[in-house]
Amino acid sequence: MSARLELRALTGARGIAAWLVVFYHLRLSLPPLPDAIAAVIARGYLAVDFFFVLSGFVIALSWRDRIEQRGWAAVPAFLKRRFARVWPLHAFVLTGGVALAAALWATGRHVPDDFPFAELPLHYLLIQNWGLTPSLSWNDPAWSISAEFAAYLAFPALVLIASRRRLPPAAWGALIVAIAAMLSVANGVRGAAGLNFGIAQFGVIRCLAGFSIGMIVHTLWSSRRGFGPVAGIAGLAIVAAAMGWAGEALAVPLIFAGIVFALAYRDPRWLGGTVLHRLGEWSYATYLAHFLMWKAFKLAFVHAPGPVGWPLIGVYLALVLAVSALLYRFVELPAQAWINRTPTKAGARNRAPA
């Protein structure tokens, strides 16, 4: 996201969400925690749904006007920039997982079943979570990147369809509720207790719902007339969830819609401060790298099941933070710069002299 379009509070919130996912994956190895903290960590997987809503908002913020103005001619540049944003680091981290599996095999150690070499082409193509694999494998968090890539492909069409619909704020708010309701119904039909089940088959639907809601939140935010509908929707979702009337598939996307709208509307300074903003910039690296890093860390330093002491946990967390900074500086940014410097054919035609 360019500095001109950046809402710093949203970047800071992304950093917090990434670390919630880290602690979620650590939850079974953490020493005993207070019940309230343990309950939050146990629901850390919902931070991914926050990413989906946030992503729909931010990408609409950056690209909606351009696609509305230029139509399909803007799509190649959009897809190139999204590819530059997500694929290089994904491929780099995945290759690290392949190296770990190869090292285990070469040293005669057991290669885990969640390192299926036959599925690797799907992972490198970022289509592994399009219902093509039976379960999560290799780098589990990358499932959401695969699902987001499907959302990126749908984004231009969604923008062009929505651009022809000039609806009042209440109608957009109703559409947000309808999308969340459809997600809840789909989740119920498959008999899942929550959003964290059957991700390999349901993840794209879960992503498209959250992403679409984020796009609508941007529509309401950009008109500055959507505060009432979004606040009302989020408030009712919180009450319904607290009273047990609404499951997480219905309540969570609505609550996150309210949070994203509120943060964009107010852009609170404390959330966009230097430390949280930096964590947000590093959040993609944190999100992608921490899972395989934990596998390697346990192989090297943890030799018994059960909780791990805080000193080792602290070392691992410090490593994740340092590696996130290094990946951002030496993989993410250079790869984006190199790919974005390479013109698309459409871009080359647009720059050609008349």
Coordinates of C-alpha atoms in Angstrom, one line a residue:
M1 CA 0.0 0.0 0.0
S2 CA 1.4 3.4 -0.9
A3 CA 2.2 5.9 1.8
R4 CA -0.4 8.2 0.3
L5 CA -3.2 5.7 0.8
E6 CA -2.0 4.1 4.0
L7 CA -4.1 4.2 7.2
R8 CA -1.5 3.5 9.8
A9 CA -3.9 2.2 12.4
L10 CA -4.9 -0.6 10.0
T11 CA -1.2 -1.5 9.5
G12 CA -0.7 -1.7 13.3
A13 CA -3.9 -3.8 13.8
R14 CA -2.5 -6.2 11.2
G15 CA 0.6 -6.6 13.3
I16 CA -1.4 -7.5 16.4
A17 CA -3.5 -10.0 14.4
A18 CA -0.4 -11.7 13.0
W19 CA 1.0 -12.3 16.5
L20 CA -2.4 -13.6 17.7
V21 CA -2.0 -16.3 15.0
V22 CA 1.6 -17.0 16.3
F23 CA 0.3 -17.6 19.8
Y24 CA -2.6 -19.7 18.5
H25 CA -0.1 -22.1 17.0
L26 CA 1.9 -22.1 20.2
R27 CA -1.1 -22.7 22.5
L28 CA -0.5 -26.4 23.2
S29 CA 3.1 -25.7 24.1
L30 CA 2.6 -22.7 26.3
P31 CA 2.9 -22.9 30.1
P32 CA -0.4 -22.4 32.0
L33 CA -2.0 -19.0 31.5
P34 CA -4.9 -17.1 33.1
D35 CA -8.2 -18.4 31.8
A36 CA -9.1 -15.1 30.0
I37 CA -5.8 -15.0 28.1
A38 CA -6.0 -18.7 27.3
A39 CA -9.5 -18.1 25.9
V40 CA -8.3 -15.3 23.6
I41 CA -5.4 -17.4 22.3
A42 CA -7.6 -20.4 21.7
R43 CA -9.6 -18.2 19.3
G44 CA -6.5 -16.8 17.6
Y45 CA -7.4 -18.5 14.4
L46 CA -10.2 -15.8 13.9
A47 CA -7.4 -13.3 13.3
V48 CA -7.3 -14.7 9.8
D49 CA -10.9 -13.6 9.3
F50 CA -9.9 -10.1 10.4
F51 CA -7.2 -10.3 7.7
F52 CA -9.8 -11.1 5.1
V53 CA -12.0 -8.2 6.0
L54 CA -9.0 -5.9 6.3
S55 CA -7.7 -7.0 2.9
G56 CA -10.9 -6.4 1.1
F57 CA -11.0 -2.9 2.6
V58 CA -7.3 -2.0 1.9
I59 CA -7.3 -3.3 -1.7
A60 CA -10.5 -1.4 -2.4
L61 CA -8.8 1.6 -0.9
S62 CA -5.8 1.2 -3.3
W63 CA -7.4 -0.1 -6.4
R64 CA -11.2 0.5 -6.6
D65 CA -11.0 3.9 -8.3
R66 CA -8.4 2.8 -10.8
I67 CA -10.4 -0.2 -11.9
E68 CA -13.6 1.8 -12.0
Q69 CA -11.9 4.4 -14.2
R70 CA -9.9 2.2 -16.5
G71 CA -11.9 -1.0 -16.4
W72 CA -10.3 -4.3 -17.4
A73 CA -7.2 -2.4 -18.7
A74 CA -6.2 -1.9 -15.1
V75 CA -6.4 -5.6 -14.2
P76 CA -2.9 -6.7 -15.4
A77 CA -1.2 -4.1 -13.3
F78 CA -3.3 -5.0 -10.3
L79 CA -2.6 -8.7 -10.6
K80 CA 1.1 -8.1 -11.1
R81 CA 1.3 -6.0 -7.9
R82 CA -0.7 -8.5 -5.9
F83 CA 1.6 -11.3 -7.2
A84 CA 4.6 -9.3 -6.3
R85 CA 3.2 -8.7 -2.8
V86 CA 2.3 -12.3 -1.9
W87 CA 4.1 -14.9 -4.0
P88 CA 7.9 -14.3 -3.6
L89 CA 7.9 -14.5 0.2
H90 CA 5.5 -17.5 0.1
A91 CA 7.8 -19.3 -2.3
F92 CA 10.9 -18.4 -0.2
V93 CA 9.3 -19.8 3.0
L94 CA 7.9 -22.8 1.3
T95 CA 11.3 -23.6 -0.1
G96 CA 12.6 -23.4 3.4
G97 CA 10.1 -26.1 4.4
V98 CA 11.2 -28.3 1.5
A99 CA 14.8 -27.9 2.7
L100 CA 13.7 -28.9 6.2
A101 CA 12.0 -32.0 4.9
A102 CA 15.0 -32.9 2.7
A103 CA 17.3 -32.6 5.7
L104 CA 15.1 -34.9 7.7
W105 CA 15.1 -37.4 4.9
A106 CA 18.8 -37.2 4.3
T107 CA 19.6 -37.8 8.0
G108 CA 17.3 -40.8 8.2
R109 CA 14.7 -39.0 10.4
H110 CA 11.0 -39.3 9.9
V111 CA 9.5 -36.9 7.4
P112 CA 6.1 -35.8 8.7
D113 CA 3.0 -36.7 6.8
D114 CA 2.2 -33.0 6.4
F115 CA 5.1 -32.6 4.0
P116 CA 3.6 -34.4 1.0
F117 CA 6.0 -33.8 -1.9
A118 CA 3.3 -34.7 -4.5
E119 CA 1.3 -31.6 -3.5
L120 CA 4.2 -29.2 -3.8
P121 CA 3.3 -27.9 -7.3
L122 CA -0.1 -26.8 -6.0
H123 CA 1.6 -24.9 -3.2
Y124 CA 4.0 -23.2 -5.4
L125 CA 1.1 -22.2 -7.7
L126 CA -0.8 -20.9 -4.7
I127 CA -3.8 -23.0 -5.5
Q128 CA -3.5 -25.6 -2.8
N129 CA -6.5 -24.3 -0.9
W130 CA -8.9 -24.3 -3.8
G131 CA -10.4 -27.6 -2.7
L132 CA -7.5 -29.5 -4.4
T133 CA -5.9 -31.0 -1.3
P134 CA -7.5 -33.1 1.5
S135 CA -6.0 -31.2 4.4
L136 CA -3.5 -28.4 5.2
S137 CA 0.1 -29.3 4.6
W138 CA 3.6 -27.9 4.3
N139 CA 3.2 -24.3 5.6
D140 CA -0.3 -24.4 7.1
P141 CA -0.8 -20.6 7.4
A142 CA -0.3 -20.2 3.6
W143 CA -3.8 -21.6 3.1
S144 CA -5.2 -18.1 3.6
I145 CA -2.7 -16.7 1.0
S146 CA -4.0 -19.2 -1.5
A147 CA -7.6 -18.3 -0.7
E148 CA -6.7 -14.6 -0.9
F149 CA -5.2 -15.1 -4.4
A150 CA -8.6 -16.4 -5.5
A151 CA -10.2 -13.2 -4.0
Y152 CA -7.7 -11.1 -6.0
L153 CA -8.8 -12.8 -9.2
A154 CA -12.4 -12.0 -8.3
F155 CA -11.8 -8.5 -7.2
P156 CA -11.9 -6.6 -10.6
A157 CA -15.2 -8.2 -11.5
L158 CA -16.6 -7.4 -8.0
V159 CA -15.6 -3.8 -8.4
L160 CA -17.1 -3.4 -11.9
I161 CA -20.3 -5.0 -10.8
A162 CA -20.6 -2.9 -7.6
S163 CA -19.7 0.3 -9.6
R164 CA -23.1 0.0 -11.4
R165 CA -25.0 -0.3 -8.1
R166 CA -25.5 3.1 -6.3
L167 CA -27.1 1.9 -3.1
P168 CA -27.9 3.8 0.1
P169 CA -25.8 3.0 3.2
A170 CA -28.6 0.9 4.7
A171 CA -28.7 -1.4 1.7
W172 CA -24.9 -1.9 1.7
G173 CA -25.3 -2.7 5.4
A174 CA -28.0 -5.2 4.7
L175 CA -25.7 -6.8 2.1
I176 CA -22.9 -7.2 4.7
V177 CA -25.4 -9.0 6.9
A178 CA -26.6 -11.2 4.0
I179 CA -23.1 -12.3 3.1
A180 CA -22.3 -13.2 6.7
A181 CA -25.6 -15.0 6.9
M182 CA -24.8 -17.0 3.8
L183 CA -21.4 -17.9 5.3
S184 CA -23.1 -19.1 8.5
V185 CA -25.6 -21.2 6.6
A186 CA -22.9 -22.8 4.4
N187 CA -20.9 -23.5 7.6
G188 CA -23.9 -25.1 9.2
V189 CA -24.8 -27.2 6.2
R190 CA -21.4 -28.8 6.4
G191 CA -21.9 -29.5 10.1
A192 CA -18.9 -27.5 11.3
A193 CA -18.9 -26.1 14.9
G194 CA -16.9 -23.1 13.9
L195 CA -14.8 -21.5 11.1
N196 CA -11.6 -23.5 11.9
F197 CA -12.8 -26.8 10.6
G198 CA -12.4 -28.2 7.1
I199 CA -10.2 -25.3 6.0
A200 CA -8.9 -27.1 2.9
Q201 CA -12.4 -27.3 1.5
F202 CA -14.1 -24.3 3.0
G203 CA -11.3 -21.7 3.2
V204 CA -11.9 -20.0 -0.2
I205 CA -15.6 -19.5 0.7
R206 CA -14.6 -18.1 4.1
C207 CA -12.1 -15.8 2.5
L208 CA -14.4 -14.5 -0.3
A209 CA -17.1 -13.7 2.3
G210 CA -14.8 -11.7 4.5
F211 CA -13.0 -10.0 1.6
S212 CA -16.4 -9.0 0.0
I213 CA -17.5 -7.6 3.4
G214 CA -14.3 -5.6 3.6
M215 CA -14.9 -4.1 0.1
I216 CA -18.4 -3.0 1.2
V217 CA -17.0 -1.5 4.4
H218 CA -14.7 0.6 2.2
T219 CA -17.7 1.7 0.1
L220 CA -19.5 2.9 3.3
W221 CA -16.3 4.5 4.7
S222 CA -15.5 6.3 1.5
S223 CA -19.0 7.9 1.5
R224 CA -18.6 8.8 5.2
R225 CA -22.2 8.0 5.6
G226 CA -21.9 4.4 6.7
F227 CA -21.0 4.8 10.4
G228 CA -24.5 4.2 11.6
P229 CA -25.2 1.0 9.6
V230 CA -21.8 -0.6 10.3
A231 CA -21.8 0.4 14.0
G232 CA -25.3 -1.0 14.4
I233 CA -24.4 -4.3 12.6
A234 CA -21.3 -4.8 14.7
G235 CA -23.1 -4.0 17.9
L236 CA -25.9 -6.4 17.2
A237 CA -23.4 -9.1 16.3
I238 CA -21.6 -8.6 19.6
V239 CA -24.8 -8.9 21.6
A240 CA -26.0 -11.9 19.6
A241 CA -22.7 -13.7 20.1
A242 CA -22.6 -12.9 23.8
M243 CA -26.2 -14.2 24.2
G244 CA -25.4 -17.3 22.3
W245 CA -27.8 -16.5 19.5
A246 CA -25.2 -16.3 16.7
G247 CA -22.3 -18.6 16.0
E248 CA -18.9 -17.3 15.0
A249 CA -19.5 -17.8 11.3
L250 CA -22.2 -15.1 11.5
A251 CA -21.0 -12.8 14.3
V252 CA -17.2 -12.7 13.6
P253 CA -17.3 -11.1 10.1
L254 CA -19.8 -8.5 11.3
I255 CA -17.8 -7.6 14.3
F256 CA -14.6 -7.3 12.2
A257 CA -16.5 -5.2 9.7
G258 CA -17.3 -2.8 12.6
I259 CA -13.7 -2.8 13.9
V260 CA -12.2 -2.1 10.4
F261 CA -14.6 0.7 9.8
A262 CA -14.0 2.2 13.2
L263 CA -10.2 2.1 12.8
A264 CA -10.4 3.6 9.3
Y265 CA -12.8 6.2 10.4
R266 CA -10.8 7.4 13.4
D267 CA -7.2 6.1 12.5
P268 CA -6.2 6.2 16.2
R269 CA -2.6 7.4 16.6
W270 CA -1.6 4.9 19.3
L271 CA -2.4 2.0 16.9
G272 CA -0.3 3.5 14.2
G273 CA 2.6 4.3 16.4
T274 CA 6.2 3.4 15.5
V275 CA 6.3 0.0 17.2
L276 CA 2.9 -1.4 16.1
H277 CA 3.3 0.1 12.7
R278 CA 6.7 -1.8 12.3
L279 CA 5.0 -5.0 13.5
G280 CA 2.4 -4.4 10.8
E281 CA 4.9 -3.9 8.1
W282 CA 6.6 -7.2 9.2
S283 CA 3.3 -9.0 9.7
Y284 CA 3.2 -10.9 6.4
A285 CA 6.7 -12.3 7.1
T286 CA 5.7 -13.1 10.7
Y287 CA 2.5 -14.8 9.5
L288 CA 4.2 -17.0 6.8
A289 CA 7.4 -17.8 8.6
H290 CA 6.4 -18.6 12.2
F291 CA 4.8 -22.0 11.6
L292 CA 7.7 -23.7 9.9
M293 CA 10.1 -22.0 12.2
W294 CA 8.3 -23.6 15.2
K295 CA 8.6 -27.0 13.6
A296 CA 12.4 -26.5 13.1
F297 CA 12.8 -25.0 16.6
K298 CA 11.0 -28.0 18.2
L299 CA 13.2 -30.4 16.3
A300 CA 16.3 -28.7 17.5
F301 CA 15.5 -27.7 21.1
V302 CA 12.3 -29.4 22.3
H303 CA 12.6 -33.1 23.0
A304 CA 9.5 -33.9 25.0
P305 CA 5.7 -33.3 24.4
G306 CA 3.8 -30.9 26.5
P307 CA 4.4 -27.3 27.6
V308 CA 7.7 -25.6 26.9
G309 CA 9.3 -23.3 29.4
W310 CA 9.1 -19.5 29.0
P311 CA 12.8 -19.1 28.4
L312 CA 12.6 -21.3 25.2
I313 CA 9.3 -19.7 24.2
G314 CA 11.0 -16.3 24.6
V315 CA 13.9 -17.4 22.4
Y316 CA 11.6 -18.6 19.7
L317 CA 9.5 -15.4 19.7
A318 CA 12.7 -13.3 19.5
L319 CA 13.8 -15.4 16.5
V320 CA 10.4 -14.9 14.8
L321 CA 10.6 -11.2 15.3
A322 CA 14.2 -11.0 14.0
V323 CA 13.5 -13.3 11.0
S324 CA 10.4 -11.3 10.2
A325 CA 12.4 -8.1 10.0
L326 CA 15.1 -9.7 7.8
L327 CA 12.6 -11.3 5.4
Y328 CA 10.8 -8.0 5.0
R329 CA 14.0 -6.1 4.3
F330 CA 15.8 -8.6 2.2
V331 CA 13.1 -10.7 0.5
E332 CA 9.8 -8.9 0.4
L333 CA 10.9 -5.4 -0.5
P334 CA 13.5 -6.4 -3.1
A335 CA 11.2 -8.9 -4.8
Q336 CA 8.3 -6.4 -5.0
A337 CA 10.6 -3.8 -6.4
W338 CA 12.0 -6.1 -9.0
I339 CA 8.7 -7.5 -10.2
N340 CA 7.0 -4.1 -10.2
R341 CA 9.7 -2.6 -12.3
T342 CA 9.0 -5.2 -15.0
P343 CA 6.3 -3.7 -17.1
T344 CA 3.2 -5.6 -18.1
K345 CA 2.3 -5.7 -21.8
A346 CA -0.7 -3.4 -21.1
G347 CA 1.5 -1.0 -19.1
A348 CA 4.1 -0.9 -21.9
R349 CA 1.4 -0.1 -24.5
N350 CA 0.1 2.7 -22.2
R351 CA 3.5 4.2 -22.0
A352 CA 4.3 3.9 -25.7
P353 CA 4.4 7.2 -27.7
A354 CA 1.4 8.1 -29.7

